[in-house]
Coordinates of N, CA and C in Angstrom, one line a residue:
M1 N 32.7 25.6 -19.0 CA 32.1 24.4 -19.4 C 31.4 24.6 -20.8
S2 N 31.5 23.6 -21.7 CA 30.9 23.8 -23.0 C 29.4 23.7 -22.9
P3 N 28.8 24.2 -24.0 CA 27.3 24.2 -24.0 C 26.8 22.7 -24.0
K4 N 27.5 21.8 -24.6 CA 27.1 20.4 -24.6 C 27.2 19.9 -23.2
G5 N 28.2 20.3 -22.5 CA 28.3 19.9 -21.1 C 27.2 20.4 -20.2
L6 N 26.8 21.7 -20.4 CA 25.8 22.2 -19.6 C 24.4 21.6 -19.9
A7 N 24.2 21.3 -21.2 CA 23.0 20.6 -21.6 C 22.9 19.2 -20.9
A8 N 24.0 18.5 -20.9 CA 24.1 17.2 -20.3 C 23.8 17.3 -18.8
E9 N 24.4 18.3 -18.2 CA 24.2 18.5 -16.7 C 22.7 18.8 -16.4
R10 N 22.0 19.6 -17.2 CA 20.6 19.9 -17.0 C 19.8 18.6 -17.2
T11 N 20.1 17.9 -18.2 CA 19.4 16.6 -18.5 C 19.6 15.6 -17.3
A12 N 20.8 15.5 -16.8 CA 21.1 14.6 -15.7 C 20.3 15.1 -14.5
L13 N 20.2 16.4 -14.2 CA 19.4 16.8 -13.1 C 17.9 16.5 -13.3
A14 N 17.5 16.6 -14.5 CA 16.1 16.3 -14.8 C 15.8 14.8 -14.5
W15 N 16.8 13.9 -14.9 CA 16.6 12.5 -14.6 C 16.6 12.3 -13.1
R16 N 17.4 13.0 -12.4 CA 17.5 12.9 -10.9 C 16.1 13.3 -10.3
R17 N 15.5 14.4 -10.8 CA 14.2 14.8 -10.3 C 13.2 13.8 -10.6
T18 N 13.2 13.2 -11.8 CA 12.3 12.2 -12.1 C 12.4 11.0 -11.2
A19 N 13.6 10.6 -10.8 CA 13.9 9.5 -9.9 C 13.3 9.8 -8.6
I20 N 13.5 11.0 -8.1 CA 12.9 11.4 -6.8 C 11.4 11.3 -6.8
A21 N 10.8 11.8 -7.9 CA 9.3 11.8 -8.0 C 8.8 10.4 -8.1
A22 N 9.5 9.5 -8.8 CA 9.1 8.1 -8.9 C 9.2 7.4 -7.5
M23 N 10.2 7.8 -6.7 CA 10.3 7.2 -5.4 C 9.1 7.7 -4.5
V24 N 8.8 8.9 -4.6 CA 7.6 9.4 -3.8 C 6.3 8.7 -4.2
V25 N 6.1 8.6 -5.5 CA 4.9 7.9 -6.0 C 4.9 6.4 -5.5
A26 N 6.0 5.8 -5.5 CA 6.1 4.4 -5.0 C 5.8 4.4 -3.5
A27 N 6.3 5.3 -2.8 CA 5.9 5.4 -1.3 C 4.4 5.6 -1.1
L28 N 3.8 6.4 -1.9 CA 2.4 6.7 -1.8 C 1.6 5.4 -2.2
F29 N 2.0 4.7 -3.2 CA 1.3 3.4 -3.5 C 1.5 2.4 -2.3
L30 N 2.6 2.3 -1.8 CA 2.8 1.4 -0.6 C 2.0 1.8 0.5
N31 N 1.9 3.1 0.8 CA 1.0 3.6 1.8 C -0.4 3.2 1.6
H32 N -0.9 3.3 0.4 CA -2.2 2.9 0.0 C -2.4 1.4 0.3
A33 N -1.5 0.6 -0.1 CA -1.6 -0.8 0.1 C -1.7 -1.2 1.6
V34 N -0.9 -0.5 2.4 CA -0.9 -0.8 3.9 C -2.2 -0.3 4.5
S35 N -2.6 1.0 4.1 CA -3.8 1.6 4.8 C -5.1 1.0 4.3
S36 N -5.1 0.3 3.1 CA -6.3 -0.3 2.6 C -6.6 -1.7 3.3
G37 N -5.8 -2.1 4.2 CA -6.1 -3.3 4.9 C -5.7 -4.6 4.1
W38 N -4.8 -4.4 3.1 CA -4.3 -5.5 2.3 C -5.4 -6.3 1.6
R39 N -6.4 -5.5 1.1 CA -7.4 -6.1 0.2 C -6.8 -6.5 -1.1
A40 N -7.7 -7.0 -2.0 CA -7.2 -7.4 -3.3 C -6.6 -6.2 -4.1
T41 N -7.1 -5.0 -3.9 CA -6.6 -3.9 -4.6 C -5.2 -3.5 -4.2
A42 N -4.7 -4.1 -3.0 CA -3.4 -3.8 -2.6 C -2.4 -4.5 -3.5
I43 N -2.7 -5.5 -4.2 CA -1.8 -6.2 -5.1 C -1.5 -5.2 -6.3
A44 N -2.5 -4.5 -6.8 CA -2.2 -3.5 -7.8 C -1.4 -2.4 -7.3
S45 N -1.6 -2.0 -6.1 CA -0.8 -0.9 -5.5 C 0.6 -1.3 -5.4
I46 N 0.8 -2.5 -4.9 CA 2.2 -3.0 -4.7 C 2.9 -3.2 -6.1
G47 N 2.2 -3.6 -7.1 CA 2.8 -3.7 -8.4 C 3.1 -2.4 -9.0
A48 N 2.3 -1.4 -8.7 CA 2.6 0.0 -9.2 C 3.8 0.5 -8.4
A49 N 3.9 0.2 -7.1 CA 5.1 0.7 -6.3 C 6.4 0.0 -6.9
I50 N 6.3 -1.2 -7.2 CA 7.5 -1.9 -7.7 C 7.9 -1.3 -9.0
T51 N 6.9 -1.0 -9.9 CA 7.2 -0.4 -11.2 C 7.8 0.9 -11.0
M52 N 7.3 1.7 -10.1 CA 7.9 3.1 -9.9 C 9.3 3.0 -9.3
A53 N 9.5 2.0 -8.5 CA 10.9 1.8 -8.0 C 11.9 1.4 -9.1
A54 N 11.4 0.6 -10.1 CA 12.2 0.3 -11.2 C 12.4 1.5 -12.1
V55 N 11.4 2.4 -12.2 CA 11.6 3.7 -13.0 C 12.7 4.5 -12.3
A56 N 12.6 4.6 -10.9 CA 13.6 5.4 -10.2 C 15.0 4.8 -10.4
A57 N 15.2 3.5 -10.4 CA 16.5 2.9 -10.7 C 17.0 3.2 -12.1
L58 N 16.1 3.1 -13.0 CA 16.4 3.5 -14.4 C 16.8 4.9 -14.6
C59 N 16.1 5.8 -13.9 CA 16.5 7.2 -13.9 C 17.8 7.5 -13.3
I60 N 18.1 6.9 -12.2 CA 19.4 7.0 -11.5 C 20.5 6.5 -12.4
S61 N 20.3 5.4 -13.1 CA 21.3 4.9 -14.0 C 21.5 5.8 -15.1
R62 N 20.5 6.4 -15.7 CA 20.7 7.4 -16.8 C 21.4 8.6 -16.3
N63 N 21.1 9.1 -15.1 CA 21.7 10.2 -14.5 C 23.2 10.0 -14.3
R64 N 23.6 8.8 -13.8 CA 25.0 8.5 -13.7 C 25.7 8.4 -15.0
A65 N 25.1 7.8 -16.0 CA 25.7 7.7 -17.3 C 26.0 9.1 -17.9
L66 N 25.1 10.0 -17.7 CA 25.3 11.4 -18.2 C 26.4 12.1 -17.5
H67 N 26.5 11.8 -16.2 CA 27.6 12.4 -15.4 C 28.9 11.9 -15.7
Q68 N 29.0 10.6 -16.2 CA 30.2 10.0 -16.6 C 30.6 10.3 -18.0
G69 N 29.8 11.1 -18.7 CA 30.1 11.5 -20.1 C 29.6 10.5 -21.2
R70 N 28.8 9.6 -20.8 CA 28.2 8.7 -21.8 C 26.9 9.3 -22.2
F71 N 26.9 10.0 -23.3 CA 25.8 10.8 -23.8 C 24.9 10.1 -24.7
G72 N 25.0 8.8 -24.9 CA 24.2 8.0 -25.8 C 22.8 8.6 -26.0
H73 N 22.2 8.1 -27.0 CA 20.8 8.6 -27.4 C 19.8 8.5 -26.3
G74 N 19.7 7.4 -25.6 CA 18.8 7.3 -24.4 C 17.4 7.0 -24.8
G75 N 17.1 6.7 -26.1 CA 15.8 6.5 -26.5 C 15.1 5.4 -25.8
S76 N 15.8 4.3 -25.6 CA 15.2 3.1 -24.9 C 14.8 3.5 -23.5
V77 N 15.7 4.3 -22.8 CA 15.4 4.6 -21.4 C 14.1 5.5 -21.4
I78 N 14.0 6.4 -22.3 CA 12.9 7.3 -22.4 C 11.6 6.5 -22.6
A79 N 11.7 5.6 -23.6 CA 10.5 4.8 -24.0 C 10.1 3.9 -22.8
S80 N 11.0 3.3 -22.1 CA 10.7 2.5 -21.0 C 10.1 3.3 -19.8
T81 N 10.6 4.5 -19.6 CA 10.0 5.3 -18.6 C 8.6 5.7 -18.9
V82 N 8.4 6.1 -20.1 CA 7.0 6.5 -20.6 C 6.0 5.4 -20.4
L83 N 6.4 4.2 -20.9 CA 5.5 3.0 -20.8 C 5.2 2.7 -19.4
A84 N 6.2 2.7 -18.5 CA 6.0 2.4 -17.1 C 5.1 3.4 -16.4
V85 N 5.3 4.7 -16.7 CA 4.4 5.7 -16.1 C 3.0 5.6 -16.6
V86 N 2.8 5.3 -17.9 CA 1.4 5.1 -18.4 C 0.8 3.9 -17.8
A87 N 1.5 2.8 -17.6 CA 1.0 1.6 -17.0 C 0.6 1.9 -15.6
V88 N 1.4 2.7 -14.8 CA 1.1 3.0 -13.4 C -0.1 3.9 -13.4
A89 N -0.2 4.8 -14.3 CA -1.4 5.7 -14.3 C -2.7 4.9 -14.6
C90 N -2.6 3.9 -15.4 CA -3.8 3.0 -15.6 C -4.1 2.2 -14.4
I91 N -3.1 1.7 -13.7 CA -3.3 1.0 -12.4 C -4.0 1.9 -11.4
A92 N -3.5 3.2 -11.3 CA -4.0 4.1 -10.4 C -5.5 4.4 -10.7
A93 N -5.8 4.6 -11.9 CA -7.2 4.8 -12.3 C -8.1 3.6 -12.0
T94 N -7.5 2.4 -12.2 CA -8.3 1.2 -11.9 C -8.5 1.0 -10.4
V95 N -7.5 1.3 -9.6 CA -7.6 1.2 -8.2 C -8.7 2.2 -7.7
D96 N -8.6 3.4 -8.3 CA -9.5 4.5 -7.8 C -11.0 4.1 -8.1
F97 N -11.2 3.5 -9.3 CA -12.6 3.1 -9.6 C -13.1 1.8 -8.9
T98 N -12.2 0.9 -8.5 CA -12.6 -0.3 -7.9 C -12.5 -0.4 -6.4
D99 N -11.7 0.5 -5.8 CA -11.5 0.5 -4.4 C -12.6 1.3 -3.7
P100 N -13.4 0.7 -2.9 CA -14.5 1.4 -2.2 C -13.9 2.5 -1.2
R101 N -14.6 3.6 -1.2 CA -14.2 4.7 -0.3 C -14.6 4.3 1.2
P102 N -13.8 4.7 2.1 CA -14.1 4.4 3.5 C -15.3 5.2 4.0

């Protein structure tokens, strides 16, 4: 396999790992929404979970594109992923500061 092919394979695997991590984070946010008793902060948690599910779908799409030999630049995918993760981190910080501890 050529070096370019190996680099694409490593990158595809990194996108797959990112998708798995995003799905785990989405599940944790959903768990928080359910365990918090569906208070007002649950809306933010559900929004964050939906955002992370979208990130996972985007990562899976990029992974498949790389496996199919479509090596395009991917700058928009990277920018979208970064913006979504930063937005979810802000939501998580907001929920942590506003949600009373049991």
